[in-house]
Short mmCIF file of C-alpha atoms in Angstrom, two decimals:
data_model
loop_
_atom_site.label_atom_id
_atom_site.label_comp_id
_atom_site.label_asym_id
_atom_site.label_seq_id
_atom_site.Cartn_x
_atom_site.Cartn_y
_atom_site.Cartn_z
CA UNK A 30 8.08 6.59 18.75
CA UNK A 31 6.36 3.68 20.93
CA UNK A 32 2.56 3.59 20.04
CA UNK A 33 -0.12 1.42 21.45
CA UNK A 34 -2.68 -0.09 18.98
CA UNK A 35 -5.44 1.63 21.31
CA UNK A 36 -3.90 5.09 20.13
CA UNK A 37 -4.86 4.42 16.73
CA UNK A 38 -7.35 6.84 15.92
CA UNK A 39 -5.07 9.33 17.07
CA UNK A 40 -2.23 8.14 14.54
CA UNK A 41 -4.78 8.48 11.59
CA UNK A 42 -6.19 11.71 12.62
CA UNK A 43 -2.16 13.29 12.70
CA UNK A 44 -1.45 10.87 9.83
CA UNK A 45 0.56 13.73 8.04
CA UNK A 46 3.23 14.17 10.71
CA UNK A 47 4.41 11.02 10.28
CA UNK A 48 7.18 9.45 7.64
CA UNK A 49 6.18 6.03 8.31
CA UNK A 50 3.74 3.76 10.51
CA UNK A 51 5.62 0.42 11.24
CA UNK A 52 3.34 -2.44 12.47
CA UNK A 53 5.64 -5.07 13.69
CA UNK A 54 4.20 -8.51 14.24
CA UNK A 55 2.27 -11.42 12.59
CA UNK A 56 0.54 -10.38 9.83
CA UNK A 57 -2.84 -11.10 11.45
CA UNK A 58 -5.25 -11.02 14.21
CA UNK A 59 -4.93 -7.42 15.54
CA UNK A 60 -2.14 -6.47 13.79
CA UNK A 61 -3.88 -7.53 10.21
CA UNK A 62 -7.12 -5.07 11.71
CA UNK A 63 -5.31 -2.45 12.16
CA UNK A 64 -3.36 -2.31 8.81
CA UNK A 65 -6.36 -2.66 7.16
CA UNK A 66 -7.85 0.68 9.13
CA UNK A 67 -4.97 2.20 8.58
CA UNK A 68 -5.24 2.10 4.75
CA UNK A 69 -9.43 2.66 4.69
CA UNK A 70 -8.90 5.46 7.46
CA UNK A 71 -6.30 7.59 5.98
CA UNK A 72 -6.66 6.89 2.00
CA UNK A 73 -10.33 6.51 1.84
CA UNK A 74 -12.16 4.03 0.12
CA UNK A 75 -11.44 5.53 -3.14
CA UNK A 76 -7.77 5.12 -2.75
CA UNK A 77 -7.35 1.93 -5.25
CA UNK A 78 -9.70 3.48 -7.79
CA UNK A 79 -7.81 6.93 -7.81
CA UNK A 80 -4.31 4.87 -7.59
CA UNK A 81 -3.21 6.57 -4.31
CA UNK A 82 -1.85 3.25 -2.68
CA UNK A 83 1.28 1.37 -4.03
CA UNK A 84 1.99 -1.47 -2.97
CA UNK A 85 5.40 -3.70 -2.99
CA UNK A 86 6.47 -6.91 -1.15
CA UNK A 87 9.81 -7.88 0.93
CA UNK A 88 11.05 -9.35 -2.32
CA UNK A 89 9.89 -6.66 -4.65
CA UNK A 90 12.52 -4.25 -3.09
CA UNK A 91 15.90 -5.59 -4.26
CA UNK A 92 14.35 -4.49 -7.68
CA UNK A 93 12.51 -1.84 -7.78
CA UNK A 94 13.92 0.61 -5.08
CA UNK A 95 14.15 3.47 -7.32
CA UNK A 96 10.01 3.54 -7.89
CA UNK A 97 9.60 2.55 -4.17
CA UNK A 98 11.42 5.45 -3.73
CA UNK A 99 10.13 7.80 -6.37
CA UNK A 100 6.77 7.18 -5.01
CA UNK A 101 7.78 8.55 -1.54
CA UNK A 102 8.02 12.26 -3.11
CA UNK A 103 5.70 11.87 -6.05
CA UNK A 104 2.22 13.69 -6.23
CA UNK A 105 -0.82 11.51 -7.34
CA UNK A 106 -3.48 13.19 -9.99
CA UNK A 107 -5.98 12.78 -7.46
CA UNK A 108 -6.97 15.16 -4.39
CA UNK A 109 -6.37 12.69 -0.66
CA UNK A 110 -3.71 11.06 1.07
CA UNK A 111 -1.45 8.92 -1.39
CA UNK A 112 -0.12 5.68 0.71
CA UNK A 113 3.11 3.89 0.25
CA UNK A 114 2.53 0.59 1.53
CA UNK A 115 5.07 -2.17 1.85
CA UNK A 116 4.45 -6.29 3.20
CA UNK A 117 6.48 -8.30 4.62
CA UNK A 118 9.26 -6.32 5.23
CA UNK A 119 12.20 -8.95 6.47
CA UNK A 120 15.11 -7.60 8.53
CA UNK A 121 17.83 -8.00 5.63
CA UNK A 122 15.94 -4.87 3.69
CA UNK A 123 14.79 -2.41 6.56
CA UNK A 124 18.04 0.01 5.16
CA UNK A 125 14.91 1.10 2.38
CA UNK A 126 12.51 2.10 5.29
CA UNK A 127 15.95 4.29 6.65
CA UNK A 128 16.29 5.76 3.33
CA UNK A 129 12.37 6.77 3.10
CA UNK A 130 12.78 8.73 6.37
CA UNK A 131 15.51 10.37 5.11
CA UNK A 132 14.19 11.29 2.22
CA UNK A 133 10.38 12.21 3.58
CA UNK A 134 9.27 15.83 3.82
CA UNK A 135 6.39 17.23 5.16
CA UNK A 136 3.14 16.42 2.51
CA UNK A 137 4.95 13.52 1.40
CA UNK A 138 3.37 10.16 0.76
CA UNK A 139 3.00 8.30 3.75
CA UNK A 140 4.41 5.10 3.74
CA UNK A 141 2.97 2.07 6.04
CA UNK A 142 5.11 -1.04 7.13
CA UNK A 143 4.39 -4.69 8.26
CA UNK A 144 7.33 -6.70 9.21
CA UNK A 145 7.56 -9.59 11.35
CA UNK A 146 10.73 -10.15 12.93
CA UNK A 147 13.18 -7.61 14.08
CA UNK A 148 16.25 -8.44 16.17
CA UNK A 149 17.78 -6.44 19.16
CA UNK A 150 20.28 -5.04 16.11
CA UNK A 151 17.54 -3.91 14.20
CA UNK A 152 18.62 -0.10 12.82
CA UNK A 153 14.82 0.29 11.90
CA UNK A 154 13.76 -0.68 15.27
CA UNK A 155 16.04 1.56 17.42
CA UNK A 156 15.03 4.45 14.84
CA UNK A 157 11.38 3.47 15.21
CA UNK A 158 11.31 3.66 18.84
CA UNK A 159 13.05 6.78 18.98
CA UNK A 160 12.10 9.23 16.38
CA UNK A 161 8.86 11.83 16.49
CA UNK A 162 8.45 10.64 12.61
CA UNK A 163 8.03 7.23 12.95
CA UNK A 164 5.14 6.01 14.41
CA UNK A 165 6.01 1.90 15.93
CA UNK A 166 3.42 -0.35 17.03
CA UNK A 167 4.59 -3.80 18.40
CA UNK A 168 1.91 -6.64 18.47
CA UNK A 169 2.71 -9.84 20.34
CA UNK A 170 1.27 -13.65 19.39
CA UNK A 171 -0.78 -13.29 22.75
CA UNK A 172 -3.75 -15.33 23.33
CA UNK A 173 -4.21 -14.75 26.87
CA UNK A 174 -7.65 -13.71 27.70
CA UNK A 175 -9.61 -11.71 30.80
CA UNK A 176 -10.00 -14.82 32.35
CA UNK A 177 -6.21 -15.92 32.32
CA UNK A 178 -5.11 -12.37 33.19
CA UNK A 179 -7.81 -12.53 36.54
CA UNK A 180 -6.01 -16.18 37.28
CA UNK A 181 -2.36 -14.51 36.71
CA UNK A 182 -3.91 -12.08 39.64
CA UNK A 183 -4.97 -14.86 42.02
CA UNK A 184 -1.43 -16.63 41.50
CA UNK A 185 0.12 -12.97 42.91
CA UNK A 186 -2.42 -12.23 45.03
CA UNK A 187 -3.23 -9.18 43.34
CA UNK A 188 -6.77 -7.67 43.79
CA UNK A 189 -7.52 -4.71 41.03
CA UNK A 190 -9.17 -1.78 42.34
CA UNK A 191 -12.28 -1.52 39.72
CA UNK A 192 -13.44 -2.57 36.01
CA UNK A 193 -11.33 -0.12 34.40
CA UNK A 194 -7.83 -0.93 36.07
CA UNK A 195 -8.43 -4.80 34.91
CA UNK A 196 -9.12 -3.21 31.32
CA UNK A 197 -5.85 -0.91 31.70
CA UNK A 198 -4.12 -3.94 32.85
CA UNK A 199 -5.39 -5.72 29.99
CA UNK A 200 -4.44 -3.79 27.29
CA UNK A 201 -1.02 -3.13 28.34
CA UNK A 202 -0.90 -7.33 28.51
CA UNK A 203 -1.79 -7.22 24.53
CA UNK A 204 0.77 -5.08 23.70
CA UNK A 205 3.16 -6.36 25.98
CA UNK A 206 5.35 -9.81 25.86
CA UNK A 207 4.51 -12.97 28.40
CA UNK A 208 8.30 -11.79 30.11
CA UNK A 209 7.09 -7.79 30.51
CA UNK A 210 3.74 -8.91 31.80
CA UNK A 211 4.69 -11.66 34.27
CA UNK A 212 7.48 -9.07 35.37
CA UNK A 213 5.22 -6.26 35.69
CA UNK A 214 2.70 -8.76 38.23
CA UNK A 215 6.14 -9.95 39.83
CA UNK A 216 6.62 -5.77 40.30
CA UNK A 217 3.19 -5.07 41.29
CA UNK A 218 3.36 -8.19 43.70
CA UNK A 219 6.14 -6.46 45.68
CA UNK A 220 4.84 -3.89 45.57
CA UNK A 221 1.86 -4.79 47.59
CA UNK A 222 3.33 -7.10 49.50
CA UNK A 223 3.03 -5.60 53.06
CA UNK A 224 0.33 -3.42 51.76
CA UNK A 225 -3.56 -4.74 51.08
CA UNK A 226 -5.06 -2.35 49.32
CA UNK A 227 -6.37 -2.76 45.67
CA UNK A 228 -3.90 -2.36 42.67
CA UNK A 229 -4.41 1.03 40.84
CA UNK A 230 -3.99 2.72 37.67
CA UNK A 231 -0.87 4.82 39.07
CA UNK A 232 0.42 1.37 40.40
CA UNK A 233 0.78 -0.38 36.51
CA UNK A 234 2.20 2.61 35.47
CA UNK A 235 4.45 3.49 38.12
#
């Protein structure tokens, strides 16, 4: 199920609902952040110490998928949140992250997920988007700032109705593509095209 990285908090504090967290993007900026949180926020920062995070790469898996997933169903020594945690993740190997769901039960190890590039075919991806137990965040290679998005607005015209829709606006641009932003402007610019009052909240999300 479609997450925004704003929603955070609320991932970590219903952690245990969830089979998997995919972040899926560049392994920095944001994206790098909010791994990080995830990990510190859920395990603790006695996790490494108490060897409740495992950790395997994109070219670990070929070899070791029988301990990646072992650790999916196996119980730690320690009392917290045990965290399966896997980098890199390319397209050719996302049939693992399949397998984990299938195999995940309630009070089962979490397992978090960074991969960069998924195509329009991507199984994981359609799965991710979809299912109650997954948990997908997307993160874009978006440097646009407050100041581009207010000269986007000028281009179309557009005049926001307060602080906080330019801050809505502005988040949905971070977790959004160049194409889904420009289109949503093009969208809002028809919108209010015969019609010169301020662009709302109920206007983005309508």
């Amino acid at each position: 199920m479609k997450y925004l990285s704003e929603n955070l908090d609320h991932l970590i504090h219903n952690f245990n609902q969830f089979s998997l967290i995919v972040l899926h993007g560049k392994n920095e900026g944001n994206l790098h952040n909010d791994f990080q949180k995830l990990i510190y926020k859920i395990a603790g920062d006695s996790a490494n110490e108490e060897m409740r995070l495992s950790t395997f790469y994109d070219n670990e898996i070929k070899d070791k998928l029988d301990e990646i997933l072992f650790k999916v169903e196996s119980k730690g020594f320690f009392e917290g949140p045990s965290l399966l945690i896997i980098k890199d993740l390319t397209e050719k190997n996302e049939k693992i992250i399949l397998d984990i769901d299938k195999t995940w039960q309630e009070g089962d190890t979490l397992t978090l997920v960074c991969v960069d590039k998924l195509s329009k075919k991507s199984k994981l991806k359609a799965l991710a988007e979809k299912s109650s137990r997954i948990a997908y965040l997307r993160y874009y290679d978006s440097s646009l700032d407050k100041k581009q998005l207010l000269t986007l607005l000028d281009e179309k015209n557009l005049v926001l109705k307060n602080e906080y829709t330019l801050d809505t606006l502005y988040d949905f641009a971070k977790n959004s593509s160049r194409s889904e932003l420009l289109y949503t402007l093009e969208k809002l610019s028809l919108l209010k095209f015969n019609d010169k009052s301020p662009v709302e909240i109920e206007d983005i999300a309508s």
